[in-house]
PDB file of C-alpha atoms in Angstrom:
ATOM      1  CA  LYS A1231      18.470  28.540-194.152  1.00 47.00           C
ATOM      2  CA  ILE A1232      21.750  26.975-193.070  1.00 47.00           C
ATOM      3  CA  GLU A1233      22.667  23.388-193.650  1.00 52.00           C
ATOM      4  CA  LYS A1234      23.343  21.728-190.312  1.00 55.00           C
ATOM      5  CA  CYS A1235      26.392  19.558-189.829  1.00 55.00           C
ATOM      6  CA  ASN A1236      26.134  15.896-190.755  1.00 53.00           C
ATOM      7  CA  TYR A1237      28.698  14.085-188.617  1.00 46.00           C
ATOM      8  CA  ASP A1238      27.817  10.666-190.012  1.00 47.00           C
ATOM      9  CA  ILE A1239      29.634  11.627-193.222  1.00 43.00           C
ATOM     10  CA  GLN A1240      33.435  11.692-193.128  1.00 49.00           C
ATOM     11  CA  ASP A1241      34.503  15.197-194.065  1.00 57.00           C
ATOM     12  CA  SER A1242      37.579  15.632-196.242  1.00 72.00           C
ATOM     13  CA  PHE A1243      38.827  18.349-193.851  1.00 84.00           C
ATOM     14  CA  ASN A1244      40.656  16.237-191.272  1.00 92.00           C
ATOM     15  CA  ALA A1245      42.726  16.845-188.147  1.00 94.00           C
ATOM     16  CA  LYS A1246      45.927  17.352-190.140  1.00 94.00           C
ATOM     17  CA  ASP A1247      44.239  19.969-192.341  1.00 94.00           C
ATOM     18  CA  PHE A1248      42.896  21.666-189.225  1.00 94.00           C
ATOM     19  CA  ASP A1249      46.333  21.824-187.623  1.00 96.00           C
ATOM     20  CA  ASP A1250      47.996  22.936-190.876  1.00 95.00           C
ATOM     21  CA  ASN A1251      45.576  25.858-191.110  1.00 94.00           C
ATOM     22  CA  LEU A1252      46.097  26.913-187.496  1.00 94.00           C
ATOM     23  CA  THR A1253      49.880  26.632-187.831  1.00 94.00           C
ATOM     24  CA  SER A1254      49.823  28.683-191.035  1.00 94.00           C
ATOM     25  CA  PHE A1255      47.751  31.416-189.392  1.00 92.00           C
ATOM     26  CA  ARG A1256      50.090  31.591-186.382  1.00 92.00           C
ATOM     27  CA  SER A1257      53.188  31.733-188.592  1.00 92.00           C
ATOM     28  CA  GLN A1258      51.993  34.964-190.220  1.00 94.00           C
ATOM     29  CA  ILE A1259      51.747  36.997-187.016  1.00 93.00           C
ATOM     30  CA  GLY A1260      53.975  37.744-184.046  1.00 93.00           C
ATOM     31  CA  TRP A1261      53.796  35.716-180.856  1.00 92.00           C
ATOM     32  CA  GLN A1262      52.397  38.554-178.723  1.00 93.00           C
ATOM     33  CA  ILE A1263      49.717  39.181-181.335  1.00 94.00           C
ATOM     34  CA  ALA A1264      48.874  35.469-181.447  1.00 94.00           C
ATOM     35  CA  LYS A1265      48.337  35.467-177.676  1.00 93.00           C
ATOM     36  CA  GLY A1266      45.882  38.342-178.090  1.00 93.00           C
ATOM     37  CA  MET A1267      43.844  36.812-180.927  1.00 93.00           C
ATOM     38  CA  PHE A1268      40.077  37.317-180.602  1.00 93.00           C
ATOM     39  CA  ASN A1269      38.653  33.772-180.732  1.00 95.00           C
ATOM     40  CA  LEU A1270      34.948  32.961-180.979  1.00 95.00           C
ATOM     41  CA  LEU A1271      32.588  30.176-182.001  1.00 96.00           C
ATOM     42  CA  ASP A1272      29.811  32.433-183.267  1.00 96.00           C
ATOM     43  CA  CYS A1273      28.569  36.021-183.225  1.00 95.00           C
ATOM     44  CA  HIS A1274      25.609  38.202-184.234  1.00 94.00           C
ATOM     45  CA  ASP A1275      26.355  37.597-187.935  1.00 93.00           C
ATOM     46  CA  LEU A1276      26.613  33.801-187.704  1.00 93.00           C
ATOM     47  CA  PRO A1277      24.363  30.882-186.734  1.00 95.00           C
ATOM     48  CA  ARG A1278      24.621  29.852-183.095  1.00 96.00           C
ATOM     49  CA  PHE A1279      27.271  27.179-182.640  1.00 96.00           C
ATOM     50  CA  TYR A1280      24.874  25.056-180.561  1.00 97.00           C
ATOM     51  CA  THR A1281      22.522  25.015-183.560  1.00 96.00           C
ATOM     52  CA  LEU A1282      25.362  24.152-185.970  1.00 95.00           C
ATOM     53  CA  ALA A1283      26.220  21.231-183.678  1.00 95.00           C
ATOM     54  CA  ASN A1284      22.654  19.945-184.054  1.00 95.00           C
ATOM     55  CA  GLU A1285      22.067  20.744-180.359  1.00 96.00           C
ATOM     56  CA  ASN A1286      24.387  17.858-179.547  1.00 96.00           C
ATOM     57  CA  LEU A1287      26.100  18.581-176.222  1.00 97.00           C
ATOM     58  CA  ALA A1288      29.114  16.348-176.975  1.00 97.00           C
ATOM     59  CA  LEU A1289      29.855  18.187-180.236  1.00 96.00           C
ATOM     60  CA  PHE A1290      29.235  21.562-178.638  1.00 97.00           C
ATOM     61  CA  LYS A1291      31.639  20.642-175.838  1.00 98.00           C
ATOM     62  CA  LEU A1292      34.441  19.960-178.339  1.00 98.00           C
ATOM     63  CA  GLY A1293      34.117  23.491-179.686  1.00 97.00           C
ATOM     64  CA  ALA A1294      33.962  25.030-176.221  1.00 98.00           C
ATOM     65  CA  ILE A1295      37.086  23.153-175.112  1.00 98.00           C
ATOM     66  CA  LEU A1296      39.023  24.434-178.128  1.00 98.00           C
ATOM     67  CA  LEU A1297      37.753  27.963-177.542  1.00 98.00           C
ATOM     68  CA  PHE A1298      39.047  28.094-173.965  1.00 98.00           C
ATOM     69  CA  THR A1299      42.298  26.138-174.382  1.00 98.00           C
ATOM     70  CA  TYR A1300      43.639  27.341-177.726  1.00 97.00           C
ATOM     71  CA  LEU A1301      46.092  30.192-178.079  1.00 96.00           C
ATOM     72  CA  GLY A1302      44.386  33.583-177.899  1.00 96.00           C
ATOM     73  CA  ILE A1303      41.542  35.176-175.951  1.00 96.00           C
ATOM     74  CA  PRO A1304      38.208  33.313-175.798  1.00 97.00           C
ATOM     75  CA  CYS A1305      35.152  35.438-176.566  1.00 96.00           C
ATOM     76  CA  VAL A1306      31.719  34.197-175.499  1.00 97.00           C
ATOM     77  CA  TYR A1307      28.782  35.577-177.468  1.00 97.00           C
ATOM     78  CA  TYR A1308      25.973  36.259-175.020  1.00 97.00           C
ATOM     79  CA  GLY A1309      23.683  33.288-174.529  1.00 96.00           C
ATOM     80  CA  ASP A1310      26.122  30.620-175.706  1.00 97.00           C
ATOM     81  CA  GLU A1311      26.776  29.831-172.051  1.00 97.00           C
ATOM     82  CA  ILE A1312      23.114  28.877-171.515  1.00 96.00           C
ATOM     83  CA  GLY A1313      22.456  27.136-174.828  1.00 96.00           C
ATOM     84  CA  LEU A1314      20.691  29.788-176.904  1.00 96.00           C
ATOM     85  CA  LYS A1315      19.864  28.605-180.435  1.00 95.00           C
ATOM     86  CA  GLY A1316      19.547  30.352-183.799  1.00 95.00           C
ATOM     87  CA  GLU A1317      19.875  29.529-187.493  1.00 93.00           C
ATOM     88  CA  ASN A1318      19.769  33.024-188.978  1.00 91.00           C
ATOM     89  CA  GLU A1319      20.705  36.579-188.008  1.00 88.00           C
ATOM     90  CA  THR A1320      17.317  37.356-186.458  1.00 91.00           C
ATOM     91  CA  GLN A1321      17.349  34.246-184.280  1.00 93.00           C
ATOM     92  CA  SER A1322      21.038  34.622-183.385  1.00 93.00           C
ATOM     93  CA  ARG A1323      20.364  38.170-182.167  1.00 95.00           C
ATOM     94  CA  ALA A1324      17.381  37.206-179.994  1.00 93.00           C
ATOM     95  CA  CYS A1325      17.177  38.682-176.500  1.00 94.00           C
ATOM     96  CA  MET A1326      19.032  37.036-173.643  1.00 95.00           C
ATOM     97  CA  ASN A1327      16.892  34.653-171.610  1.00 93.00           C
ATOM     98  CA  TRP A1328      17.395  35.480-167.933  1.00 94.00           C
ATOM     99  CA  ASP A1329      15.032  32.787-166.633  1.00 93.00           C
ATOM    100  CA  LYS A1330      17.283  30.454-164.634  1.00 90.00           C
ATOM    101  CA  ASN A1331      14.739  27.659-165.010  1.00 91.00           C
ATOM    102  CA  LYS A1332      15.130  27.688-168.795  1.00 90.00           C
ATOM    103  CA  LEU A1333      18.907  27.716-169.165  1.00 94.00           C
ATOM    104  CA  ASN A1334      20.750  24.578-170.243  1.00 96.00           C
ATOM    105  CA  GLN A1335      22.357  23.465-166.987  1.00 96.00           C
ATOM    106  CA  ASP A1336      24.859  21.137-168.693  1.00 97.00           C
ATOM    107  CA  ILE A1337      26.211  23.910-170.920  1.00 98.00           C
ATOM    108  CA  PHE A1338      26.177  26.452-168.091  1.00 97.00           C
ATOM    109  CA  SER A1339      28.181  24.072-165.888  1.00 97.00           C
ATOM    110  CA  LEU A1340      30.600  23.378-168.767  1.00 98.00           C
ATOM    111  CA  TYR A1341      31.296  27.095-169.251  1.00 98.00           C
ATOM    112  CA  LYS A1342      31.814  27.704-165.539  1.00 97.00           C
ATOM    113  CA  THR A1343      34.371  24.880-165.431  1.00 97.00           C
ATOM    114  CA  LEU A1344      36.219  26.162-168.507  1.00 98.00           C
ATOM    115  CA  ILE A1345      36.202  29.788-167.340  1.00 98.00           C
ATOM    116  CA  LYS A1346      37.591  28.814-163.934  1.00 97.00           C
ATOM    117  CA  LEU A1347      40.331  26.742-165.573  1.00 97.00           C
ATOM    118  CA  ARG A1348      41.228  29.534-167.987  1.00 97.00           C
ATOM    119  CA  LYS A1349      41.473  32.175-165.246  1.00 96.00           C
ATOM    120  CA  ASN A1350      43.678  30.003-163.041  1.00 96.00           C
ATOM    121  CA  SER A1351      46.015  28.480-165.618  1.00 97.00           C
ATOM    122  CA  PRO A1352      49.061  30.526-166.717  1.00 97.00           C
ATOM    123  CA  ALA A1353      49.696  27.871-169.385  1.00 97.00           C
ATOM    124  CA  LEU A1354      46.414  28.829-171.061  1.00 97.00           C
ATOM    125  CA  TYR A1355      46.588  32.603-170.891  1.00 94.00           C
ATOM    126  CA  ALA A1356      50.362  33.048-171.228  1.00 94.00           C
ATOM    127  CA  GLY A1357      51.933  29.751-172.255  1.00 96.00           C
ATOM    128  CA  GLY A1358      53.197  28.025-175.367  1.00 95.00           C
ATOM    129  CA  ILE A1359      51.427  25.529-177.596  1.00 96.00           C
ATOM    130  CA  LYS A1360      52.546  22.357-179.382  1.00 97.00           C
ATOM    131  CA  THR A1361      50.595  19.894-181.524  1.00 97.00           C
ATOM    132  CA  ILE A1362      51.217  16.288-180.478  1.00 97.00           C
ATOM    133  CA  TYR A1363      48.610  14.336-182.473  1.00 97.00           C
ATOM    134  CA  LYS A1364      46.620  15.003-185.675  1.00 97.00           C
ATOM    135  CA  GLU A1365      45.387  11.725-187.111  1.00 94.00           C
ATOM    136  CA  GLU A1366      42.019   9.989-187.690  1.00 87.00           C
ATOM    137  CA  ASN A1367      40.056  13.152-186.852  1.00 94.00           C
ATOM    138  CA  ILE A1368      41.747  13.298-183.460  1.00 97.00           C
ATOM    139  CA  TYR A1369      43.533  16.489-182.538  1.00 98.00           C
ATOM    140  CA  ALA A1370      45.708  16.848-179.446  1.00 98.00           C
ATOM    141  CA  PHE A1371      48.039  19.578-178.245  1.00 98.00           C
ATOM    142  CA  THR A1372      49.824  20.735-175.120  1.00 98.00           C
ATOM    143  CA  ARG A1373      49.818  24.144-173.443  1.00 97.00           C
ATOM    144  CA  PHE A1374      52.727  24.838-171.121  1.00 96.00           C
ATOM    145  CA  TYR A1375      54.242  27.551-168.968  1.00 96.00           C
ATOM    146  CA  LYS A1376      57.199  26.990-166.637  1.00 93.00           C
ATOM    147  CA  LYS A1377      56.299  23.824-164.679  1.00 90.00           C
ATOM    148  CA  GLU A1378      52.624  23.781-165.652  1.00 95.00           C
ATOM    149  CA  CYS A1379      51.398  21.654-168.558  1.00 96.00           C
ATOM    150  CA  LEU A1380      47.968  20.773-169.934  1.00 98.00           C
ATOM    151  CA  ILE A1381      47.088  18.134-172.531  1.00 98.00           C
ATOM    152  CA  ILE A1382      44.011  18.810-174.664  1.00 98.00           C
ATOM    153  CA  ILE A1383      42.529  15.937-176.698  1.00 98.00           C
ATOM    154  CA  ILE A1384      39.655  16.225-179.184  1.00 98.00           C
ATOM    155  CA  ASN A1385      38.101  13.082-180.681  1.00 97.00           C
ATOM    156  CA  ASN A1386      35.922  14.231-183.591  1.00 96.00           C
ATOM    157  CA  ASN A1387      34.842  10.690-184.514  1.00 95.00           C
ATOM    158  CA  ASN A1388      31.525   8.915-184.130  1.00 94.00           C
ATOM    159  CA  GLN A1389      33.406   5.882-182.817  1.00 95.00           C
ATOM    160  CA  ASN A1390      35.584   5.114-179.822  1.00 97.00           C
ATOM    161  CA  ARG A1391      39.324   5.264-180.403  1.00 96.00           C
ATOM    162  CA  GLN A1392      42.512   4.195-178.647  1.00 96.00           C
ATOM    163  CA  ILE A1393      45.601   6.311-179.286  1.00 97.00           C
ATOM    164  CA  THR A1394      49.133   6.719-177.986  1.00 97.00           C
ATOM    165  CA  LEU A1395      50.359  10.279-177.494  1.00 97.00           C
ATOM    166  CA  PRO A1396      54.115  10.998-177.872  1.00 97.00           C
ATOM    167  CA  LEU A1397      54.381  13.389-174.950  1.00 96.00           C
ATOM    168  CA  TRP A1398      58.163  13.186-174.923  1.00 96.00           C
ATOM    169  CA  SER A1399      57.999  15.785-177.715  1.00 93.00           C
ATOM    170  CA  SER A1400      56.666  18.241-175.122  1.00 93.00           C
ATOM    171  CA  GLY A1401      59.284  17.268-172.549  1.00 93.00           C
ATOM    172  CA  ILE A1402      56.920  15.045-170.541  1.00 94.00           C
ATOM    173  CA  ILE A1403      58.509  11.702-169.670  1.00 95.00           C
ATOM    174  CA  ASN A1404      56.948  10.372-166.461  1.00 95.00           C
ATOM    175  CA  LYS A1405      54.144  12.386-164.958  1.00 95.00           C
ATOM    176  CA  ASN A1406      50.644  12.063-163.520  1.00 96.00           C
ATOM    177  CA  PHE A1407      47.707  14.077-164.882  1.00 97.00           C
ATOM    178  CA  LYS A1408      44.111  14.557-163.746  1.00 97.00           C
ATOM    179  CA  GLU A1409      41.259  15.088-166.210  1.00 98.00           C
ATOM    180  CA  ILE A1410      39.261  18.179-165.216  1.00 97.00           C
ATOM    181  CA  PHE A1411      35.752  16.936-166.100  1.00 97.00           C
ATOM    182  CA  SER A1412      35.921  13.384-164.721  1.00 96.00           C
ATOM    183  CA  SER A1413      38.779  13.764-162.174  1.00 96.00           C
ATOM    184  CA  LEU A1414      40.234  10.508-163.550  1.00 97.00           C
ATOM    185  CA  ASN A1415      44.001  10.078-163.248  1.00 97.00           C
ATOM    186  CA  TYR A1416      46.280   9.370-166.210  1.00 97.00           C
ATOM    187  CA  GLN A1417      49.949   8.442-166.074  1.00 96.00           C
ATOM    188  CA  VAL A1418      52.539   9.249-168.708  1.00 97.00           C
ATOM    189  CA  LYS A1419      55.180   6.505-168.832  1.00 96.00           C
ATOM    190  CA  ASN A1420      58.490   6.770-170.661  1.00 97.00           C
ATOM    191  CA  GLY A1421      57.219   9.722-172.665  1.00 96.00           C
ATOM    192  CA  TYR A1422      53.976   8.131-173.902  1.00 98.00           C
ATOM    193  CA  LEU A1423      50.333   8.158-172.866  1.00 97.00           C
ATOM    194  CA  ARG A1424      48.012   5.442-174.107  1.00 97.00           C
ATOM    195  CA  ILE A1425      44.427   6.542-173.787  1.00 96.00           C
ATOM    196  CA  ASN A1426      40.911   5.359-174.707  1.00 96.00           C
ATOM    197  CA  LEU A1427      38.547   7.957-176.136  1.00 97.00           C
ATOM    198  CA  ASN A1428      34.780   7.786-176.429  1.00 97.00           C
ATOM    199  CA  LYS A1429      33.116   9.081-179.584  1.00 96.00           C
ATOM    200  CA  TYR A1430      33.043  12.887-179.788  1.00 97.00           C
ATOM    201  CA  GLN A1431      34.912  13.155-176.488  1.00 97.00           C
ATOM    202  CA  GLY A1432      37.038  16.070-175.415  1.00 98.00           C
ATOM    203  CA  LEU A1433      39.527  15.796-172.540  1.00 98.00           C
ATOM    204  CA  ILE A1434      41.667  18.286-170.649  1.00 98.00           C
ATOM    205  CA  LEU A1435      44.441  16.715-168.607  1.00 98.00           C
ATOM    206  CA  TYR A1436      46.014  18.963-165.990  1.00 96.00           C
TER     207      TYR A1436
END
């Protein structure tokens, strides 16, 4: 039986370690190969990610956001988009539930939003990537292509945080962004964005 995640305990693997690992992996392969990487959260040989996240929608959403916005090709294991659960191989390989009344509407809506964004954003399927923040279990990066730019922010903390992002490092000086889930507007001023984050919150600014 797997041991589920305990997010009340500070893990020694922090945002800097996470970014260092990703950067190291990317440095060992060519750029075209990196864009074609096969990314997934789980599969038939692993526990369902929703189960690993203790069936916590906020934690699950952080993983889904990374899956669809990070460099490479997102792969969705059947049933993840409706909230299927499973701790072992037998449970993870259970049949798809086609009953629309039993699917998790919040997760289904989340996946539809992320899929639509991914299909319509050249910055996500063809653009570059740059880390802009990796402190206090907060990870943020930009995806960009020509004049399009997205800012992805992951707060993997059980507390609210306020941070300032140095967006000048991605060539963003003064610009307005809209967050795709809430439709709230954010303004970058003089190359910086000061932003308040709720606990375990993931944002995509477009």
